[in-house]
CSV table of C-alpha atoms in Angstrom, one decimal:
chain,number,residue,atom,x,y,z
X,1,UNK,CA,76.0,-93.2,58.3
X,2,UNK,CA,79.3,-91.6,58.9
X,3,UNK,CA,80.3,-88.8,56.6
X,4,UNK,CA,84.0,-89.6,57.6
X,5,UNK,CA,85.6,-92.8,56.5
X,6,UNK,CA,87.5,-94.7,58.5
X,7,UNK,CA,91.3,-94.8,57.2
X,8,UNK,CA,91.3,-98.1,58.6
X,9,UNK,CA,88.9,-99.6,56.2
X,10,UNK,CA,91.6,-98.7,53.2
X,11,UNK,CA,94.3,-100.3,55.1
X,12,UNK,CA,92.6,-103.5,55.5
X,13,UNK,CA,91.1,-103.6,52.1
X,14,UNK,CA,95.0,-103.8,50.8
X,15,UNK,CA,95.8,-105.8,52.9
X,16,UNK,CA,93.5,-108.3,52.1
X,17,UNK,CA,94.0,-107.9,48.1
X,18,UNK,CA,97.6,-108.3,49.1
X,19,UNK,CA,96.9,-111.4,51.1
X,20,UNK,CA,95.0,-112.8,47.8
X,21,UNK,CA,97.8,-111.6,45.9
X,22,UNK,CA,99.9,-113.8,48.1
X,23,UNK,CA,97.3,-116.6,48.2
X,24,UNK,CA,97.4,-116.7,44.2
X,25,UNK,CA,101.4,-116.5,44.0
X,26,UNK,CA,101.8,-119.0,46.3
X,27,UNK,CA,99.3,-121.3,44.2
X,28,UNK,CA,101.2,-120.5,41.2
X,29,UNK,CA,104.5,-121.8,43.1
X,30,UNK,CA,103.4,-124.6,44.7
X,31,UNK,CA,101.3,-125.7,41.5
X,32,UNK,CA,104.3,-125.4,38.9
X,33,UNK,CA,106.8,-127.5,41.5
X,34,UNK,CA,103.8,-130.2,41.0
X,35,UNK,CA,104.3,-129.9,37.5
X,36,UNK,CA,107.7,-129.6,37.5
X,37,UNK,CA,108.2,-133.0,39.2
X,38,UNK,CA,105.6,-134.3,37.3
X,39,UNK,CA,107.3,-133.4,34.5
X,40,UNK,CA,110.5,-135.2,35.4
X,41,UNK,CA,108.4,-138.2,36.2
X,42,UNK,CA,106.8,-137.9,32.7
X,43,UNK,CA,110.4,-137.4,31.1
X,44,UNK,CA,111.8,-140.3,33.4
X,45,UNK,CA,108.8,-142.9,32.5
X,46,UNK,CA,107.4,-141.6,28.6
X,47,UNK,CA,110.8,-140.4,27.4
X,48,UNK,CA,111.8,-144.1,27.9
X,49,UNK,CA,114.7,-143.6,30.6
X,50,UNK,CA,112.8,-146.3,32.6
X,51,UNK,CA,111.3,-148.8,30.1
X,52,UNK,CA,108.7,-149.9,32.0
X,53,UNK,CA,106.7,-152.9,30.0
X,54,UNK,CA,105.4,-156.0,30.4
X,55,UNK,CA,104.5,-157.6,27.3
X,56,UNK,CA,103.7,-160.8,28.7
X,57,UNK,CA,101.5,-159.6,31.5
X,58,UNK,CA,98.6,-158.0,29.7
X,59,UNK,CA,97.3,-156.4,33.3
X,60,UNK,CA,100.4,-154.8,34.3
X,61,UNK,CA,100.8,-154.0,31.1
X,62,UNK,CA,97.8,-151.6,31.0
X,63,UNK,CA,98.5,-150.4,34.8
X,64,UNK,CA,102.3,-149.1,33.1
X,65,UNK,CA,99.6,-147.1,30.5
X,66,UNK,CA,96.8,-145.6,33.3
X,67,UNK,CA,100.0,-145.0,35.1
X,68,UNK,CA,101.9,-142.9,32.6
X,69,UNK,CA,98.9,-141.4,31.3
X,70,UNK,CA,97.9,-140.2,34.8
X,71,UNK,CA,101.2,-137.9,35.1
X,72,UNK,CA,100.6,-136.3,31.6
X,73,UNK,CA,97.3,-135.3,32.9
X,74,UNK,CA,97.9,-134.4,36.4
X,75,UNK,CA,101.0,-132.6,34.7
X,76,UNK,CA,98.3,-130.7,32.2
X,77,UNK,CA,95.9,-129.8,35.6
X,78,UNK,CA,98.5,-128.3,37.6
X,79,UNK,CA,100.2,-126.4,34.7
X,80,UNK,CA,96.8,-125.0,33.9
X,81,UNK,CA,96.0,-123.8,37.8
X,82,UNK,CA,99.8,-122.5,37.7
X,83,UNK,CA,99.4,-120.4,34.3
X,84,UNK,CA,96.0,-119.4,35.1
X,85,UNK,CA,96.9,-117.9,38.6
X,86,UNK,CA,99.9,-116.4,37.2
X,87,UNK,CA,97.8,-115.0,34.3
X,88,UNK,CA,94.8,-113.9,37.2
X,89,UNK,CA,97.9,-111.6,38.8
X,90,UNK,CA,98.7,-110.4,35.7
X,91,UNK,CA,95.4,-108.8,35.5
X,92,UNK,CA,94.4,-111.4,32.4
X,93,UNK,CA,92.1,-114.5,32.4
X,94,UNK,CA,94.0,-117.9,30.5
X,95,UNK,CA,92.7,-117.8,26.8
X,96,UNK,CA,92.4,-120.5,24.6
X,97,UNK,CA,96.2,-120.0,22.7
X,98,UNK,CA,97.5,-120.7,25.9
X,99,UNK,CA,95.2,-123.5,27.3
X,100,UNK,CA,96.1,-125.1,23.7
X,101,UNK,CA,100.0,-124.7,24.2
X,102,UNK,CA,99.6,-126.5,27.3
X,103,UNK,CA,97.5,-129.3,25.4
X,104,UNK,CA,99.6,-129.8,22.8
X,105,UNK,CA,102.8,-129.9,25.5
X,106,UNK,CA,101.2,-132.5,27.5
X,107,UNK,CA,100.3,-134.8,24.4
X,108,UNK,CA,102.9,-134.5,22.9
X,109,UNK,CA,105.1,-135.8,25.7
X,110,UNK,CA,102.9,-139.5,25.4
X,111,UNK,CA,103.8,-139.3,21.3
X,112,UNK,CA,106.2,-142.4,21.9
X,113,UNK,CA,103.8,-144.6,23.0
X,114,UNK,CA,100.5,-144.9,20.9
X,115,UNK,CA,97.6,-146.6,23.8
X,116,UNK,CA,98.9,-144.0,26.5
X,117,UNK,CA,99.0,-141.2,23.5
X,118,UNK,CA,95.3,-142.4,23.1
X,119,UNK,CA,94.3,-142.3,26.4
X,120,UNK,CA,96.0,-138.9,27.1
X,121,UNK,CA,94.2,-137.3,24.4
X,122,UNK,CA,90.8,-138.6,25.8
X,123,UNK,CA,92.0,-137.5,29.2
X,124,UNK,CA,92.7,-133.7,27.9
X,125,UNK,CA,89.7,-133.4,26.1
X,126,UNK,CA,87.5,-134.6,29.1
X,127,UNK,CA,89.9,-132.0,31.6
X,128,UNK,CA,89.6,-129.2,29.1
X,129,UNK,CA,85.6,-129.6,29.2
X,130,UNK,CA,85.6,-129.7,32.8
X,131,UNK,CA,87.9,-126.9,33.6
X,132,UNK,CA,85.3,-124.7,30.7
X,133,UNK,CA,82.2,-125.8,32.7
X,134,UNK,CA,83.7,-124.7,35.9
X,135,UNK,CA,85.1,-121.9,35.0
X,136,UNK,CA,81.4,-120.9,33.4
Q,1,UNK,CA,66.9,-187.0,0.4
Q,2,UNK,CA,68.6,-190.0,-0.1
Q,3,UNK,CA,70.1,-188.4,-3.7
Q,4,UNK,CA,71.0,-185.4,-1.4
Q,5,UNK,CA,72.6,-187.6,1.6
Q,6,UNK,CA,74.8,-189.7,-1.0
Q,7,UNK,CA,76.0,-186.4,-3.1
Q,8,UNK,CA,76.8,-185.1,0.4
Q,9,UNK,CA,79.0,-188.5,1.2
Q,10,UNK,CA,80.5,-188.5,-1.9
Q,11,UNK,CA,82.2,-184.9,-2.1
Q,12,UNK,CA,83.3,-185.6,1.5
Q,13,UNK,CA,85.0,-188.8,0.8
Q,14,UNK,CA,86.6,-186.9,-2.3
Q,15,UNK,CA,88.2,-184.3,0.1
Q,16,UNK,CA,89.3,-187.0,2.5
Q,17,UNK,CA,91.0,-188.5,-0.5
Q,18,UNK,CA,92.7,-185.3,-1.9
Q,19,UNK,CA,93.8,-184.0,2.0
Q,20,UNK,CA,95.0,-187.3,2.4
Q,21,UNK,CA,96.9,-187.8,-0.2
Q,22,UNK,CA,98.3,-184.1,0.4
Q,23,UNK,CA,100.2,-185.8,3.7
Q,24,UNK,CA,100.8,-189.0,2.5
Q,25,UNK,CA,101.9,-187.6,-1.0
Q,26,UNK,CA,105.9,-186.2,0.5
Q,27,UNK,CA,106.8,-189.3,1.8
Q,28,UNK,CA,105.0,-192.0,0.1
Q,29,UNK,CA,107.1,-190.1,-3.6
Q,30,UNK,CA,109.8,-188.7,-2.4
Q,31,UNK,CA,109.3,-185.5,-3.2
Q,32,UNK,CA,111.9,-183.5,-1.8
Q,33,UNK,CA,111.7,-181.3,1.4
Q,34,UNK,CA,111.7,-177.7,0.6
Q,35,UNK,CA,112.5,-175.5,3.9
Q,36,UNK,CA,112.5,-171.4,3.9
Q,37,UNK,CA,115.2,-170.8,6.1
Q,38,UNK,CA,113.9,-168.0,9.0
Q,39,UNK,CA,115.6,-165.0,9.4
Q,40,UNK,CA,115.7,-164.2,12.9
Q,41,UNK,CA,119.0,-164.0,15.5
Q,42,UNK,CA,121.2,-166.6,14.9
Q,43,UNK,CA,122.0,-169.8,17.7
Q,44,UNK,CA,125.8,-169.5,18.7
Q,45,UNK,CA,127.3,-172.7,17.1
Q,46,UNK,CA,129.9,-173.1,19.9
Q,47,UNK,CA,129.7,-176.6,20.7
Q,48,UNK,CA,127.1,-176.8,23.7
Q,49,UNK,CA,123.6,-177.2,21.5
Q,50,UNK,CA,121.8,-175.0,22.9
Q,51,UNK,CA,117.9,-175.8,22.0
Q,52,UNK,CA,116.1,-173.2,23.1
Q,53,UNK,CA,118.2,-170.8,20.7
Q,54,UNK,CA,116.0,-172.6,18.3
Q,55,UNK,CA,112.8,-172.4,20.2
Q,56,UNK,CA,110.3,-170.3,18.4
Q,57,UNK,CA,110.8,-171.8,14.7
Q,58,UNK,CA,108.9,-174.9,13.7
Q,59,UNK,CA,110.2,-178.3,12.6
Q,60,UNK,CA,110.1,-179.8,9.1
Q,61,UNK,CA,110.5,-183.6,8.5
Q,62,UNK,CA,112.8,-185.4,6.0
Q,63,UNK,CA,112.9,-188.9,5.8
Q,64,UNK,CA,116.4,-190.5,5.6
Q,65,UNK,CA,116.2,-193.6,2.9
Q,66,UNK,CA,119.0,-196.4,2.7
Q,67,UNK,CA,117.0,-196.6,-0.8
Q,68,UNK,CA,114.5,-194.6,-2.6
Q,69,UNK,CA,111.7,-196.9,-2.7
Q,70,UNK,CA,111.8,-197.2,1.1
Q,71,UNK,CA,108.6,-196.9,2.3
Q,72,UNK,CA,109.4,-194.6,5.5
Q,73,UNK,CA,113.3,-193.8,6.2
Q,74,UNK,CA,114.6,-192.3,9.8
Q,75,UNK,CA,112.6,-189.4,10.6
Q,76,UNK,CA,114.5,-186.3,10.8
Q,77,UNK,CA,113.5,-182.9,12.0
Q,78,UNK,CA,115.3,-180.2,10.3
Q,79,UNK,CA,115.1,-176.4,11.3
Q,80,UNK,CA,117.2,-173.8,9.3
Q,81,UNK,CA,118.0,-170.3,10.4
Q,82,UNK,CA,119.3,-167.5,7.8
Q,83,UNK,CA,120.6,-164.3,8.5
Q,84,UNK,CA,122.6,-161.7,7.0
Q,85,UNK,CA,126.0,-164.2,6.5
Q,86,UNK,CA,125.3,-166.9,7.2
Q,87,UNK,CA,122.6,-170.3,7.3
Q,88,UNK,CA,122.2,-172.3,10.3
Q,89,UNK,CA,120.8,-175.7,10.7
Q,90,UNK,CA,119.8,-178.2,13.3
Q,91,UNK,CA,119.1,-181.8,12.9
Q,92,UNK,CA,117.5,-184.3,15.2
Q,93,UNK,CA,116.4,-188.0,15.0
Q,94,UNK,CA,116.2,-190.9,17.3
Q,95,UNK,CA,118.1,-194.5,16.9
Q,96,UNK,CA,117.9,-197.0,18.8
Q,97,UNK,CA,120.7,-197.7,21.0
Q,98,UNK,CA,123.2,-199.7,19.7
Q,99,UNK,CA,122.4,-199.4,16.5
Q,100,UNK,CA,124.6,-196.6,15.7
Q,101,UNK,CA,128.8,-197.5,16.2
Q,102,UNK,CA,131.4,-195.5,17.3
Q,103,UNK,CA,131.8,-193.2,14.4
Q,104,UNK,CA,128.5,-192.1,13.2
Q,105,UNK,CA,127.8,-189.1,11.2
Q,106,UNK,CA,126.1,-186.6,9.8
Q,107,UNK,CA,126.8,-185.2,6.6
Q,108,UNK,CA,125.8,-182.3,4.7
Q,109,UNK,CA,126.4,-182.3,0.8
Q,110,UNK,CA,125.4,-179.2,-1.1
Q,111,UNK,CA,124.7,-179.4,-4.7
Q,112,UNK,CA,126.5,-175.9,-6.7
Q,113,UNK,CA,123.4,-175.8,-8.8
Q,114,UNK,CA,119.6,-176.1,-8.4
Q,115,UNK,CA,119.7,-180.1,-9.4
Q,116,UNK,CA,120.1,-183.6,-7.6
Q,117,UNK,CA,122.6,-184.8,-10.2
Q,118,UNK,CA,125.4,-186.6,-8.2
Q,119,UNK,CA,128.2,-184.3,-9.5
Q,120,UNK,CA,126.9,-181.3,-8.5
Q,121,UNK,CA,127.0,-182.0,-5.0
Q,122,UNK,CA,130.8,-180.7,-4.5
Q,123,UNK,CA,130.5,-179.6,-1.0
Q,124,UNK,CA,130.6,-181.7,2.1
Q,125,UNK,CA,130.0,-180.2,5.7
Q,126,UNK,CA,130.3,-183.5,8.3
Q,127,UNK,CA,129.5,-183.8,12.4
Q,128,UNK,CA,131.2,-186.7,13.5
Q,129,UNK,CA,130.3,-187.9,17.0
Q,130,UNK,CA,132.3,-190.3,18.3
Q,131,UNK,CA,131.0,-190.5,21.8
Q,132,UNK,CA,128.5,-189.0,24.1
Q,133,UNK,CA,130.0,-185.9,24.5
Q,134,UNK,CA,132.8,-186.0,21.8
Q,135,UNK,CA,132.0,-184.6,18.1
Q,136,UNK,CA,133.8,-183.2,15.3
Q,137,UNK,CA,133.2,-180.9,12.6
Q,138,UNK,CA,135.4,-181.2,9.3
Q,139,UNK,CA,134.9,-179.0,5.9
Q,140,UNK,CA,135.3,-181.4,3.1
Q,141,UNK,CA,135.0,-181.5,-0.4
Q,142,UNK,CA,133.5,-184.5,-2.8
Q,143,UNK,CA,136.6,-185.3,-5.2
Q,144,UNK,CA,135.0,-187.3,-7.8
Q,145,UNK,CA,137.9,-188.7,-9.6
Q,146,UNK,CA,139.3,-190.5,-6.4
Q,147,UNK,CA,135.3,-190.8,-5.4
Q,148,UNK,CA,135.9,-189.8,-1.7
Q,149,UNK,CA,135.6,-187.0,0.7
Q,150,UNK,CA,138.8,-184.7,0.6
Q,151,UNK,CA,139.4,-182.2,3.1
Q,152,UNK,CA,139.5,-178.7,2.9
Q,153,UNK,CA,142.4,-176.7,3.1
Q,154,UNK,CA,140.3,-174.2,5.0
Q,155,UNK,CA,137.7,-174.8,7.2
Q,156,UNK,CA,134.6,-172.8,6.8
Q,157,UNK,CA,131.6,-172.8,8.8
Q,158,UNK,CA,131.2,-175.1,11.8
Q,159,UNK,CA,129.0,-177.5,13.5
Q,160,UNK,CA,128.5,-179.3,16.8
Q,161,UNK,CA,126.7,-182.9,17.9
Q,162,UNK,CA,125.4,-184.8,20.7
Q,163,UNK,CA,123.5,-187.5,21.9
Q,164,UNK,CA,120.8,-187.9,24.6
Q,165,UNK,CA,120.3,-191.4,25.6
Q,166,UNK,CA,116.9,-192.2,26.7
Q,167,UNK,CA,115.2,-195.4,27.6
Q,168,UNK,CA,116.3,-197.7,24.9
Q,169,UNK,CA,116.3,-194.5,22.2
Q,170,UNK,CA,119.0,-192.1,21.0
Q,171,UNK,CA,118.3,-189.0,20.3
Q,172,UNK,CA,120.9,-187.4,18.1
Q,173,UNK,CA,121.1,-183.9,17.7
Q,174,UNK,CA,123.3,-182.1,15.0
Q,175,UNK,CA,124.0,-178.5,14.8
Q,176,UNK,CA,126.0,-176.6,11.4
Q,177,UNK,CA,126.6,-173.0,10.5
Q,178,UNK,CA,127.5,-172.4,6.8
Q,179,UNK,CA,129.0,-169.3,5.8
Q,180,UNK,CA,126.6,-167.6,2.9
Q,181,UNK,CA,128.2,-165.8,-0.6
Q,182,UNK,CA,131.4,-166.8,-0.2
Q,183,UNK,CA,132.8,-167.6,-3.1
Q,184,UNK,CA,135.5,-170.4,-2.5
Q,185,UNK,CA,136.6,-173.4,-4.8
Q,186,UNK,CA,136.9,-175.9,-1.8
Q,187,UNK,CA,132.9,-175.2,-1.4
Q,188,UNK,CA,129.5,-174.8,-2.5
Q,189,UNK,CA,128.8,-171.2,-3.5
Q,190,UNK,CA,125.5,-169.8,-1.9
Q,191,UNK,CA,124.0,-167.0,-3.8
Q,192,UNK,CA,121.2,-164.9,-1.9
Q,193,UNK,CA,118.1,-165.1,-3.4
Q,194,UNK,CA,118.4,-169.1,-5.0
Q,195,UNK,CA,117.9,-172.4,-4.3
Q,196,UNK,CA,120.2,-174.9,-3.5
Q,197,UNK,CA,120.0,-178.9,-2.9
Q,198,UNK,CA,121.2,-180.2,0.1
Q,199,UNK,CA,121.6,-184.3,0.6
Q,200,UNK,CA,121.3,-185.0,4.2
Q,201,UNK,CA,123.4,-188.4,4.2
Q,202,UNK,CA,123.6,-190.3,8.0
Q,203,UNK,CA,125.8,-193.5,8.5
Q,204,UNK,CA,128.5,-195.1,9.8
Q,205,UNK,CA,132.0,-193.7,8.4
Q,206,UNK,CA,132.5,-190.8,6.8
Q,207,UNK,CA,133.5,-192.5,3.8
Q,208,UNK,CA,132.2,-191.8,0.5
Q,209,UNK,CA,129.9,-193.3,-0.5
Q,210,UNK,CA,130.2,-196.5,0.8
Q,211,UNK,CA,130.0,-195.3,4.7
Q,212,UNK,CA,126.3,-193.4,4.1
Q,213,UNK,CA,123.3,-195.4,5.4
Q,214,UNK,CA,121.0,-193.6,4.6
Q,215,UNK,CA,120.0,-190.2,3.2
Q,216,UNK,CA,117.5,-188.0,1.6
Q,217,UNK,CA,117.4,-184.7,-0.7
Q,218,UNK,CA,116.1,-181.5,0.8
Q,219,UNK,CA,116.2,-178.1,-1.4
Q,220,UNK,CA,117.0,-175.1,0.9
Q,221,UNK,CA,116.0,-171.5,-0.6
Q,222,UNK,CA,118.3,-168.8,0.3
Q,223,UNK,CA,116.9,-165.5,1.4
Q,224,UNK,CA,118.0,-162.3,0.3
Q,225,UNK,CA,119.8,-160.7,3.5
Q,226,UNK,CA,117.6,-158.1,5.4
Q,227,UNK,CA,118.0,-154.5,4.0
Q,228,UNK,CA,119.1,-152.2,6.9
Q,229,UNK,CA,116.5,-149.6,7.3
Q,230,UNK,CA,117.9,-146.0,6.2
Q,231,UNK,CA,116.8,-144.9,9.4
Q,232,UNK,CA,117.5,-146.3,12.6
Q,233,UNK,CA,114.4,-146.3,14.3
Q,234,UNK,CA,115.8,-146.6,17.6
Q,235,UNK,CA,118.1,-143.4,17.2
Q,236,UNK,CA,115.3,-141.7,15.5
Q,237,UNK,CA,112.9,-142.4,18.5
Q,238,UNK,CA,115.3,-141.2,21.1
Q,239,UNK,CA,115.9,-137.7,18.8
Q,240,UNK,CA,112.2,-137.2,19.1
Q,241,UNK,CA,112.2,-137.8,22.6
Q,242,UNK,CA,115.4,-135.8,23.3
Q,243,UNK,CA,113.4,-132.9,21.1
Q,244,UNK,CA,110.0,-133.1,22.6
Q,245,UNK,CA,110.8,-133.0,26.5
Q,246,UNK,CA,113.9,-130.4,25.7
Q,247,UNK,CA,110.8,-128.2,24.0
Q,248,UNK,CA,108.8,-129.1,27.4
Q,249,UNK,CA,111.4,-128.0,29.8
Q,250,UNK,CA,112.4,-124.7,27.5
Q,251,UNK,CA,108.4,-124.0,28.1
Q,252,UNK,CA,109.3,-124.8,32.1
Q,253,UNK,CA,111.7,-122.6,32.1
Q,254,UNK,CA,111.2,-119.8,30.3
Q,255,UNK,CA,107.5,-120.4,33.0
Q,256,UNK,CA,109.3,-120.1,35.5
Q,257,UNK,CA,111.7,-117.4,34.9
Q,258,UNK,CA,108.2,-115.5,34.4
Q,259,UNK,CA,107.4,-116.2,37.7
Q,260,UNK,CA,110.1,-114.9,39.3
Q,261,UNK,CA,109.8,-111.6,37.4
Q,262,UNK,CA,106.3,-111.1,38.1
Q,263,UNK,CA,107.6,-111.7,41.9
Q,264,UNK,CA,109.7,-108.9,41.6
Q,265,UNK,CA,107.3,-106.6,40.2
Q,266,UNK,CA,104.8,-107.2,42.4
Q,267,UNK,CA,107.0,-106.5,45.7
Q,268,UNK,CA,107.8,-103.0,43.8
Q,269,UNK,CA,104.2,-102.5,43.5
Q,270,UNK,CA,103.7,-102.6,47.0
């Protein structure tokens, strides 16, 4: 072994931790546009701008629910990979306060309709179980 | 088993008898029609009768007598529709053709008290089709000292008739609106909340009484008018919708905002 280090070694050791760094803001970014537009989907579709039901057809009817219930969660999963890359550069993991802000702003946005509110809660639950084993 | 088998018979023919007699009962006595108006949106009486406008609400029969101890008078289907203002009511029944000549009409006579007694009927609200497609509506009033129909000043309320011809049948269909709690001497006065008893009289001329075929007593309840909820639910619904996604995209923001600081910091890290 070399009792000199090579100054190189430093150089590219930043400049890797800087690449991550640029990896993770980039997910950040990228993941918080999904959920922005998801978000304006949600607002569009659950805030009722669009009223999208069909009473008489009992199997559209529950493709407008899996449908509006599928942005809430994909709006919960990519909010939680944005806050918890943003909170992995700010040198601190995503705790539960914050993992529960995100829950309650997700359900809350399905509150106007009570099967997709149902279905959304079932959905976070099973997401928020996943995302703990994983993260385990 | 035999004992069993006949007790068995006998409580079944027993119910027969009393079910039976439960339909036959109405017509058979006379007993008079009671109808519970719905209260639901309201058909536009505007001269085209429109059917479907009364889709959804079931028909009730009266039987239209040229005397009481008929056995079975002209069938009549009768829905009624209340709401806030105002009752609405829609007659049909078949005659054959000819039968009916060039003036026939439907009247409407509404008793100002909760009883069939002849002078309480004071109100008279008559369709009188004089052709396929040609009807009129007049507002009258039962004078009983000249014993005829008089007109009314004012007209309230309104009503519209046709006829469908089909095969050898005509099917006549009447259509009235009747203005509710308005208290007026030329008419009936129709408290919320009460009963009132309506003659349906059919016939020829609308002469009283001579010009009446036949006819037959209904008793119509009157609803009390919907109560207005104290909150709009609609309005209410789109608050809480305005509130919870305006709370979401604060969050957003204020997320975003973040990101754009920590952006900053980083490149002054490096």
């Amino acid at each position: 072994m070399s009792k000199f280090k090579n100054p190189n070694i430093k150089k590219d050791i930043k400049k890797i931790k800087n690449a991550d760094k640029d990896f993770s803001y980039r997910t950040v970014i990228f993941s918080a546009i999904i959920g922005v537009i998801l978000f304006i989907l949600s607002l569009i579709f659950n805030g009722n701008i669009i009223s999208i039901s069909f009473e008489d057809i009992l199997l559209l009817d529950i493709m407008g629910i899996i449908f509006k219930t599928t942005i809430i969660l994909l709006f919960f999963f990519f909010m939680t990979i944005s806050v918890g890359n943003y909170k992995d550069l700010t040198g601190k993991p995503l705790n539960w306060k914050e993992l529960f802000g995100l829950f309650l702003l997700s359900l809350i946005q399905s509150s106007l309709n009570g099967a997709v509110f149902a279905f959304t809660f079932l959905g976070l639950i099973f997401l928020i179980i996943y995302l703990y084993l994983i993260q385990e | 088993m035999k004992k069993k088998n006949s007790k068995i018979l006998g409580v079944s023919l027993i119910c027969s008898i009393i079910l039976f007699s439960t339909y036959i009962m109405p017509i058979s006595l006379g007993t008079p029609l009671e109808i519970n108006p719905v209260i639901r949106d309201t058909p536009n009486v505007n001269g085209e009768i429109d059917i479907d406008e009364w889709n959804d609400i079931l028909f009730d029969t009266a039987y239209l007598k040229t005397k009481p101890e008929e056995p079975l008078g002209l069938e009549t289907s009768i829905k009624a529709i209340q709401d806030k203002n105002d009752l609405y009511m829609l007659f049909q029944f078949e005659i054959n053709n000819g039968s009916q000549g060039p003036n026939g009409f439907l009247a409407i006579l509404i008793s100002n008290a909760n009883s069939y007694t002849q002078y309480d009927f004071v109100d008279a609200k008559i369709v009188n089709i004089s052709s396929y497609t040609d009807y009129t509506y007049t507002d009258y009033n039962i004078d009983y000292t000249t014993n005829n129909f008089t007109r009314d000043q004012l007209i309230d309320g309104n009503g519209a008739g046709k006829i469908e011809k089909q095969s050898d049948v005509n099917i006549f269909t009447y259509e009235f609106h009747i203005p509710l709690d308005i208290d007026k001497s030329e008419d009936a006065y129709l408290e919320y909340g009460k009963s009132y008893k309506f003659n349906i009289s059919q016939g020829e001329n609308p002469s009283y009484p001579e010009g009446i075929i036949r006819s037959d007593n209904i008793t119509i309840n009157i609803k009390n008018p919907p109560e207005t909820p104290f909150f709009n639910i609609e309005i209410l619904m789109i608050a809480f919708s305005i509130t919870i996604f305006s709370l979401n995209g604060a969050f957003i923001g204020f997320y975003i905002y973040r990101i754009i600081l920590l952006k900053k910091k980083m490149k002054r890290i490096r």
